[in-house]
Short mmCIF file of C-alpha atoms in Angstrom, two decimals:
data_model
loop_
_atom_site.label_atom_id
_atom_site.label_comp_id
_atom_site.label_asym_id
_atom_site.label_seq_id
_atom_site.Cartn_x
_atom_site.Cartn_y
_atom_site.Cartn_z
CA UNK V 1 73.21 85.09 88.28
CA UNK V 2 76.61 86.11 87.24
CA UNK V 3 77.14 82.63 85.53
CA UNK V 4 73.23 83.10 83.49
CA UNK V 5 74.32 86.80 82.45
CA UNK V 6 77.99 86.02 81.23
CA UNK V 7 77.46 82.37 79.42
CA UNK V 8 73.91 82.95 78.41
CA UNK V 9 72.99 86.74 77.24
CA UNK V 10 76.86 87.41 75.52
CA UNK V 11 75.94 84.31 73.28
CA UNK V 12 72.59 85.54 72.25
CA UNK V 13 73.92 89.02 71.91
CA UNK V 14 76.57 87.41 69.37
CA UNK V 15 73.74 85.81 67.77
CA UNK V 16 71.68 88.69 66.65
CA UNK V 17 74.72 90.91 65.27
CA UNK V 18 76.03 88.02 63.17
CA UNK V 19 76.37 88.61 59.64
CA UNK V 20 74.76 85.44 57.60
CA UNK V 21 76.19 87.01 54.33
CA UNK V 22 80.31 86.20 55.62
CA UNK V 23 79.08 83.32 57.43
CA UNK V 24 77.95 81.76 54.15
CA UNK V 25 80.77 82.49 52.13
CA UNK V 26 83.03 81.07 55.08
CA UNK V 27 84.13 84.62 56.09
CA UNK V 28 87.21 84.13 59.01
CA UNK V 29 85.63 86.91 61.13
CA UNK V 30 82.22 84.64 61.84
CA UNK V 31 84.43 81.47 62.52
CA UNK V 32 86.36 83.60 65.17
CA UNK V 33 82.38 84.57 66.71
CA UNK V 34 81.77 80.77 66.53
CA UNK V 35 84.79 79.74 67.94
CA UNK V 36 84.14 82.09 71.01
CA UNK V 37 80.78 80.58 71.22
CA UNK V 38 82.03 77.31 71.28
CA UNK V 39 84.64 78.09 73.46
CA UNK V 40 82.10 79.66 75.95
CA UNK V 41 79.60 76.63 75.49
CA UNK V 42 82.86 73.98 76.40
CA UNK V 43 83.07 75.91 79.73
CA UNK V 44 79.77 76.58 80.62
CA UNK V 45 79.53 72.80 80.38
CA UNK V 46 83.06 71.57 82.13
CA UNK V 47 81.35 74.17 85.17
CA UNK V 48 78.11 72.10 85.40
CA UNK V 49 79.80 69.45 85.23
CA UNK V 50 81.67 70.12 88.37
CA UNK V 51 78.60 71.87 90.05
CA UNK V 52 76.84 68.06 89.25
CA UNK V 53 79.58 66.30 90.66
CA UNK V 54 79.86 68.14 93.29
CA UNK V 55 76.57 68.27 94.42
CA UNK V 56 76.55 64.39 93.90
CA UNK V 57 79.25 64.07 96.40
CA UNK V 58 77.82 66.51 99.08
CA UNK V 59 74.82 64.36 98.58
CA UNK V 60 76.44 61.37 99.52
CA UNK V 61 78.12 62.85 102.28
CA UNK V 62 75.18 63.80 103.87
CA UNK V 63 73.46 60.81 103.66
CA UNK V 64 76.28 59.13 105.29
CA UNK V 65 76.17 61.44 107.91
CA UNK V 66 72.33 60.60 108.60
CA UNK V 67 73.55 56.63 109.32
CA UNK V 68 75.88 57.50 112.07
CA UNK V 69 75.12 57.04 115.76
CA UNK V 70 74.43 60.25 117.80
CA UNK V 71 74.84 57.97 120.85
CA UNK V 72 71.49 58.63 122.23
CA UNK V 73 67.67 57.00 121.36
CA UNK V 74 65.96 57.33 118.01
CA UNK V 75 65.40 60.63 117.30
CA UNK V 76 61.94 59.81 116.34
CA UNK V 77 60.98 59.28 119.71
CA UNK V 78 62.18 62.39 121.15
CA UNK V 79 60.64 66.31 120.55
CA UNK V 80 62.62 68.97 120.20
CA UNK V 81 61.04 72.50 121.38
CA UNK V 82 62.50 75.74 121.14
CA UNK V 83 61.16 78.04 124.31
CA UNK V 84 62.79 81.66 124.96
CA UNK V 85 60.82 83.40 127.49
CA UNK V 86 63.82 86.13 127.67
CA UNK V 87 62.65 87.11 124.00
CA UNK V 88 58.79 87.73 125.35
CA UNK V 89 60.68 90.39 128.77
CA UNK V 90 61.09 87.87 131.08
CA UNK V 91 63.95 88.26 133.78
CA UNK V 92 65.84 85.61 135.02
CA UNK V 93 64.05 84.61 137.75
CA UNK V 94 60.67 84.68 135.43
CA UNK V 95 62.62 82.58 132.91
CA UNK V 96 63.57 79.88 135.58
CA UNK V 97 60.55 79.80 137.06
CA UNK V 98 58.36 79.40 133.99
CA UNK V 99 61.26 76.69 132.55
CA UNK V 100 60.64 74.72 136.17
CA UNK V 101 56.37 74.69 135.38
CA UNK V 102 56.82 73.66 131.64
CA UNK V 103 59.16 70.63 132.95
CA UNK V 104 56.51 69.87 135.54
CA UNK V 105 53.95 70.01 132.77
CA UNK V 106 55.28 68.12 129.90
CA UNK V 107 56.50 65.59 132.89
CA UNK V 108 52.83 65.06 133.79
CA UNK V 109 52.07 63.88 130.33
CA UNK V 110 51.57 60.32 130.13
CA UNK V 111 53.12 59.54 127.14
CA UNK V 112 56.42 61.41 128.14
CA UNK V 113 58.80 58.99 129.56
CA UNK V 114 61.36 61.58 130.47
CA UNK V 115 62.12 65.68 130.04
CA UNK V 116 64.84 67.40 129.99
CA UNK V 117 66.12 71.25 128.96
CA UNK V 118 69.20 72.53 127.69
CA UNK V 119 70.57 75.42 125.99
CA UNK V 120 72.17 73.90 122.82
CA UNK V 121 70.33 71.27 120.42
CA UNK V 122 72.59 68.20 120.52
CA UNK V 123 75.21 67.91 117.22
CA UNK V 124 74.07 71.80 116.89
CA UNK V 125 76.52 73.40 115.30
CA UNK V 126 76.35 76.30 117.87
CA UNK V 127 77.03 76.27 121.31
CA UNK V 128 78.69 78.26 124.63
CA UNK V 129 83.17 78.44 124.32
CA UNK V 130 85.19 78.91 127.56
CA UNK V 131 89.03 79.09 127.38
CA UNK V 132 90.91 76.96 129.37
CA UNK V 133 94.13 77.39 131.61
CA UNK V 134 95.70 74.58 133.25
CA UNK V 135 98.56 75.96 135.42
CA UNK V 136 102.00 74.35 134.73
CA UNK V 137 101.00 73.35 131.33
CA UNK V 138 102.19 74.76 128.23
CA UNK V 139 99.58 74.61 124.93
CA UNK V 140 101.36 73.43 122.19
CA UNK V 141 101.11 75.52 118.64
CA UNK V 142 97.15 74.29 117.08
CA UNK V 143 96.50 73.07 120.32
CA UNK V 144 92.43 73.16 121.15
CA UNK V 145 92.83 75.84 124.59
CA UNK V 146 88.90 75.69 124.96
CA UNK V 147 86.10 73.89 125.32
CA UNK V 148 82.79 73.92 124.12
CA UNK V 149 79.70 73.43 126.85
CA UNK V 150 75.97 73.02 126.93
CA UNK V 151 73.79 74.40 130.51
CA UNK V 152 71.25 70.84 131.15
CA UNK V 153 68.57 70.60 133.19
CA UNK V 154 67.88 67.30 135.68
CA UNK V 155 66.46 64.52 133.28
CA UNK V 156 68.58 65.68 130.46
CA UNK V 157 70.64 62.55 129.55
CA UNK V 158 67.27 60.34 131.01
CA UNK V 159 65.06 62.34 127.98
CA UNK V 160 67.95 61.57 125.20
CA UNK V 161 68.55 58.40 126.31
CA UNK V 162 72.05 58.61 127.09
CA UNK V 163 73.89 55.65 128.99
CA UNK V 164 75.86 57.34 131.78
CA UNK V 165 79.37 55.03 131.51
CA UNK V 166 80.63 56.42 135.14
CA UNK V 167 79.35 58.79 137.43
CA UNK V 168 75.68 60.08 137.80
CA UNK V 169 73.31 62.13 136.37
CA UNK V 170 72.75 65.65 137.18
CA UNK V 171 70.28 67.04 139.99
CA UNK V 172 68.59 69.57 140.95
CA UNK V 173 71.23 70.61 143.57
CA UNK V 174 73.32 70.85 140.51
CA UNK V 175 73.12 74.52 140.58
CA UNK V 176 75.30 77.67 140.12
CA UNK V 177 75.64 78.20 143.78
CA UNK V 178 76.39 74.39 144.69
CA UNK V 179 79.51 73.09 145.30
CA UNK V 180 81.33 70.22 143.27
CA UNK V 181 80.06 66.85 144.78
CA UNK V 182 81.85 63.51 143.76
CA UNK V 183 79.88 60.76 141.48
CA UNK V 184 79.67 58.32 145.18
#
């Protein structure tokens, strides 16, 4: 807006005050207006110029962004849904218990080969921080001290796709409550 006001009304403002008369007889007053206005159209078009290459570059960027793996199936197969059933009153108990029907629902479809939940898209850019302490160690200066997390429902990794390397998936027991148990 700034950019449309200052390159493109002070030229045409220039424009209707000039004085033809000293123009034609080579007056040095209209050459300094037309140097201004020359000067003004030079940067107007060096910043477009940038604004074009940048944009060409972001461009590219992204689209190189689109070809790397996520490390889980096509996204074409899977469906992302957005549910919040603490934004409609429901307590936590409500929430849970509505979140356990809707995976027994959508896991009754035949066409679903696998459902999971979470609380974070995957590659969001938001997500649940926790700082970490690790007695005897000392964080060095830049030094990541948290982590970033995501709460997953049973079926979770099944429903992307994920290969589990080591270890197994989650459970049901997984719970707040429940213990640590070891991947045997």
């Amino acid at each position: 807006m700034a950019a449309t006001l200052l390159f493109g009304l002070v030229p045409a403002l220039q424009a209707t005050r000039a004085d033809m008369v000293s123009a034609v007889k080579g007056d040095t007053g209209a050459r300094t207006r037309s140097r201004a206005s020359s000067a003004l159209v030079v940067v107007q078009m060096a910043l477009s110029l940038l604004l074009l290459i940048s944009s060409g570059l972001f461009l590219r960027s992204l689209q190189g962004a689109t070809r790397i793996d996520p490390g889980f199936d096509d996204p074409a197969h899977l469906v992302l849904a957005s549910v919040g059933p603490g934004l409609q009153g429901y307590d936590e108990t409500r929430s849970g218990a509505f979140l356990d029907r809707l995976l027994e629902d959508v896991a009754a479809l035949s066409e679903v080969r696998a459902v999971g939940l979470s609380d974070r898209v995957p590659l969001g850019l938001s997500g649940w921080g926790r700082s970490v302490e690790i007695p005897g160690y000392e964080f060095s200066e830049g030094e990541l001290q948290s982590l970033s997390y995501a709460r997953v429902s049973e079926g979770y990794l099944e429903a992307l796709g994920v290969s589990l390397v080591e270890g197994r998936t989650f459970s049901r027991q997984d719970d707040a409550p429940s213990p640590p148990r070891s991947s045997s």
